Amino acid sequence: MAFLQTQWWQLHGQGCLTWTAGGLIINELFKRFGSKRSQEVIAGSPRFSWWNGVTHQFLVFPVLCGLCVAEHGGPLTEWLRSYGNVYYFHRMFHHAFFGYLVKDLTLPITPVLLAHHVVCLGLVLASLCGYPSDVSALFCACVTSLELGSAVFGLQSQFPKNRTLHLLLFPWMTLSNFVSASFGVWYSLHYENVGMASRIIFPVVGIGLCAARQAVENARFRNWTPSGKAD
């Protein structure tokens, strides 16, 4: 019980639980009262999970990230260097992302998506603990740019025959990956008071993730057919 009295729990525990509870309640409402369409399985997950995901990716995370920038009030490059529990919306963003990930663990998901969520949960907890470096603003920016790319992927996955979404997804995902990888390079070159290991590991991992996402999108774009099925 002593852990519940720690500063970390007071700052983050309740927020993570609140956002998680909200996501689980939404899941349960759809399970009990959702339409047949909402229960349809797309790539291993129910359609309502895709709806929830796209809502977070297009609306919740960008709005919270914008509030983070507004709360700081300084130029973007100064905000990217900001961190710490003093920023309320930095904390809320992390709590929202935590809950967003945990809610999916109670639903059917593919092994690849499960591994993705477990890794992301580790990263958000590391950021909340300031490990290996305090980079809460940069974390918010990277997550937002990556999730915006995933948002159009979520739409295209729901409507695989839609040619407009097919054509939009490639440049949109490419831009998302480029921006996210650029944050890693910027961190390596310009972030102050971090060790050399962190300067190397962060961009290598980040660029590697973006490269993997881009490879998946390249294959999807190349193999797409009007029937919605890959050749």
Coordinates of C-alpha atoms in Angstrom, one line a residue:
M1 CA 0.0 0.0 0.0
A2 CA 3.0 2.3 0.5
F3 CA 3.2 2.6 -3.3
L4 CA -0.2 4.2 -3.4
Q5 CA 1.2 7.0 -1.3
T6 CA 4.1 7.8 -3.6
Q7 CA 4.3 10.9 -5.6
W8 CA 4.4 8.9 -8.8
W9 CA 1.1 7.2 -8.0
Q10 CA -0.5 10.4 -7.0
L11 CA 0.6 12.1 -10.2
H12 CA 0.0 9.2 -12.6
G13 CA -1.8 6.2 -11.1
Q14 CA -5.2 7.7 -10.9
G15 CA -5.0 9.2 -14.4
C16 CA -3.9 6.0 -16.0
L17 CA -6.7 4.1 -14.2
T18 CA -9.3 6.7 -15.2
W19 CA -8.5 6.6 -18.9
T20 CA -8.3 2.8 -18.8
A21 CA -11.6 2.5 -17.1
G22 CA -13.2 4.8 -19.7
G23 CA -11.9 2.7 -22.5
L24 CA -13.0 -0.6 -20.9
I25 CA -16.5 0.9 -20.3
I26 CA -16.8 1.8 -24.0
N27 CA -15.6 -1.7 -25.0
E28 CA -18.2 -3.3 -22.7
L29 CA -21.0 -1.1 -24.0
F30 CA -20.2 -2.0 -27.6
K31 CA -20.0 -5.7 -26.6
R32 CA -23.4 -5.6 -24.9
F33 CA -25.4 -3.2 -27.0
G34 CA -23.4 -2.6 -30.2
S35 CA -24.9 -3.3 -33.6
K36 CA -23.9 -6.3 -35.7
R37 CA -21.8 -4.0 -37.9
S38 CA -19.8 -2.8 -34.9
Q39 CA -19.0 -6.5 -34.0
E40 CA -17.6 -7.3 -37.4
V41 CA -14.0 -8.5 -37.2
I42 CA -11.5 -6.6 -39.3
A43 CA -7.9 -7.8 -39.2
G44 CA -8.5 -9.7 -36.0
S45 CA -10.3 -6.9 -34.1
P46 CA -13.9 -5.9 -33.8
R47 CA -15.0 -2.9 -35.9
F48 CA -15.9 -0.8 -32.9
S49 CA -12.2 -1.1 -31.7
W50 CA -11.2 0.5 -35.0
W51 CA -13.7 3.2 -34.5
N52 CA -12.4 3.9 -31.1
G53 CA -8.8 3.9 -32.3
V54 CA -9.4 6.3 -35.2
T55 CA -11.2 8.7 -32.8
H56 CA -8.2 8.7 -30.5
Q57 CA -5.8 9.1 -33.4
F58 CA -7.5 11.9 -35.2
L59 CA -9.0 13.7 -32.3
V60 CA -7.9 12.8 -28.7
F61 CA -4.2 12.7 -29.2
P62 CA -3.8 15.8 -31.5
V63 CA -6.0 17.9 -29.2
L64 CA -4.1 16.8 -26.1
C65 CA -0.8 17.5 -27.9
G66 CA -2.1 20.9 -28.9
L67 CA -3.0 21.6 -25.3
C68 CA 0.5 20.6 -24.2
V69 CA 2.0 23.1 -26.6
A70 CA -0.5 25.8 -25.5
E71 CA 0.2 25.1 -21.8
H72 CA 3.9 25.7 -22.3
G73 CA 3.4 28.9 -24.3
G74 CA 6.9 29.0 -25.9
P75 CA 8.2 28.3 -29.3
L76 CA 7.9 24.7 -30.6
T77 CA 11.6 23.9 -30.2
E78 CA 11.5 25.1 -26.6
W79 CA 8.4 23.0 -26.0
L80 CA 10.0 19.9 -27.4
R81 CA 12.7 20.3 -24.8
S82 CA 10.2 20.6 -21.9
Y83 CA 9.4 17.9 -19.5
G84 CA 8.4 17.2 -16.0
N85 CA 5.3 16.7 -13.8
V86 CA 4.7 20.4 -13.6
Y87 CA 2.9 20.2 -17.0
Y88 CA -0.6 18.9 -16.5
F89 CA -1.3 18.1 -20.1
H90 CA 1.9 16.2 -20.5
R91 CA 0.7 13.9 -17.8
M92 CA -2.8 13.7 -19.3
F93 CA -1.5 12.8 -22.7
H94 CA 0.5 9.9 -21.2
H95 CA -2.4 8.7 -19.2
A96 CA -4.7 8.8 -22.2
F97 CA -2.2 6.8 -24.3
F98 CA -1.8 4.3 -21.5
G99 CA -5.5 3.7 -21.3
Y100 CA -5.8 3.6 -25.1
L101 CA -3.4 0.7 -25.2
V102 CA -4.7 -1.2 -22.2
K103 CA -8.3 -1.2 -23.4
D104 CA -7.2 -3.1 -26.5
L105 CA -5.7 -5.9 -24.4
T106 CA -9.2 -7.1 -23.4
L107 CA -10.2 -7.5 -27.1
P108 CA -9.2 -10.0 -29.7
I109 CA -6.0 -8.7 -31.4
T110 CA -3.3 -10.2 -33.6
P111 CA 0.0 -11.3 -32.1
V112 CA 1.8 -8.6 -33.9
L113 CA -0.6 -5.9 -32.5
L114 CA -0.3 -7.4 -29.0
A115 CA 3.5 -7.2 -29.2
H116 CA 3.2 -3.6 -30.4
H117 CA 0.9 -2.6 -27.5
V118 CA 3.2 -4.3 -24.9
V119 CA 6.2 -2.4 -26.3
C120 CA 4.3 0.9 -26.3
L121 CA 3.1 0.3 -22.8
G122 CA 6.7 -0.1 -21.7
L123 CA 7.7 3.1 -23.5
V124 CA 4.9 5.2 -22.0
L125 CA 5.8 3.9 -18.5
A126 CA 9.5 4.7 -19.1
S127 CA 8.5 8.2 -20.2
L128 CA 6.4 8.7 -17.1
C129 CA 9.4 7.6 -15.0
G130 CA 11.7 9.9 -16.9
Y131 CA 13.8 7.0 -18.0
P132 CA 16.4 6.9 -19.6
S133 CA 15.8 10.7 -20.1
D134 CA 13.0 13.1 -19.3
V135 CA 11.5 13.7 -22.8
S136 CA 7.8 14.0 -22.1
A137 CA 7.1 16.7 -24.7
L138 CA 9.0 14.9 -27.4
F139 CA 7.2 11.7 -26.5
C140 CA 3.8 13.4 -26.9
A141 CA 4.9 14.8 -30.3
C142 CA 6.3 11.5 -31.6
V143 CA 3.2 9.6 -30.5
T144 CA 0.9 12.1 -32.1
S145 CA 2.7 12.1 -35.4
L146 CA 2.8 8.3 -35.5
E147 CA -0.9 7.9 -34.5
L148 CA -2.0 10.4 -37.1
G149 CA -0.4 8.1 -39.7
S150 CA -2.1 5.1 -38.1
A151 CA -5.5 6.9 -38.2
V152 CA -5.7 6.8 -42.0
F153 CA -4.5 3.3 -41.9
G154 CA -7.4 2.5 -39.6
L155 CA -9.8 4.0 -42.1
Q156 CA -8.3 2.3 -45.1
S157 CA -8.4 -1.0 -43.2
Q158 CA -12.2 -0.6 -42.7
F159 CA -12.8 0.4 -46.3
P160 CA -10.1 -1.6 -48.2
K161 CA -11.8 -1.1 -51.6
N162 CA -11.9 2.7 -51.3
R163 CA -9.5 4.0 -53.9
T164 CA -9.3 7.5 -52.3
L165 CA -8.2 6.1 -49.0
H166 CA -5.8 3.8 -50.8
L167 CA -4.2 6.7 -52.6
L168 CA -4.2 9.0 -49.6
L169 CA -2.7 6.5 -47.2
F170 CA 0.7 6.2 -48.9
P171 CA 1.7 9.9 -48.8
W172 CA 0.0 10.3 -45.4
M173 CA 1.9 7.4 -43.8
T174 CA 5.1 8.5 -45.5
L175 CA 4.8 12.0 -44.0
S176 CA 3.9 10.6 -40.6
N177 CA 7.0 8.4 -40.6
F178 CA 9.3 11.2 -41.9
V179 CA 8.1 13.6 -39.2
S180 CA 8.5 11.0 -36.5
A181 CA 12.0 10.0 -37.6
S182 CA 12.9 13.6 -37.8
F183 CA 12.1 14.0 -34.1
G184 CA 14.6 11.3 -33.4
V185 CA 17.3 12.9 -35.4
W186 CA 16.5 16.3 -33.8
Y187 CA 16.8 14.7 -30.4
S188 CA 20.2 13.2 -31.2
L189 CA 21.6 16.5 -32.5
H190 CA 20.0 19.2 -30.4
Y191 CA 18.6 17.8 -27.1
E192 CA 20.6 19.0 -24.1
N193 CA 21.8 17.1 -21.0
V194 CA 21.4 13.5 -22.2
G195 CA 24.0 10.8 -22.5
M196 CA 25.6 9.6 -25.7
A197 CA 24.0 6.2 -25.4
S198 CA 20.5 7.9 -25.3
R199 CA 21.4 10.1 -28.3
I200 CA 22.2 6.9 -30.3
I201 CA 19.5 4.5 -29.0
F202 CA 16.5 6.8 -29.3
P203 CA 17.0 7.8 -33.0
V204 CA 18.0 4.3 -34.0
V205 CA 14.9 2.7 -32.4
G206 CA 12.7 5.5 -33.7
I207 CA 14.0 5.4 -37.2
G208 CA 13.9 1.6 -37.2
L209 CA 10.2 1.7 -36.2
C210 CA 9.4 4.2 -38.9
A211 CA 11.3 2.2 -41.5
A212 CA 9.3 -0.9 -40.6
R213 CA 6.0 1.0 -40.8
Q214 CA 7.0 2.4 -44.2
A215 CA 8.0 -1.1 -45.5
V216 CA 4.5 -2.4 -44.5
E217 CA 2.8 0.5 -46.2
N218 CA 5.0 0.2 -49.3
A219 CA 3.9 -3.5 -49.6
R220 CA 0.3 -2.6 -49.0
F221 CA 0.3 0.1 -51.7
R222 CA 2.1 -2.0 -54.2
N223 CA -0.2 -5.0 -53.8
W224 CA -3.5 -3.2 -53.5
T225 CA -6.3 -4.1 -56.0
P226 CA -9.8 -2.6 -56.4
S227 CA -11.2 -5.8 -54.8
G228 CA -9.5 -4.8 -51.6
K229 CA -7.4 -8.0 -51.6
A230 CA -3.7 -8.1 -52.2
D231 CA -2.4 -9.9 -55.3

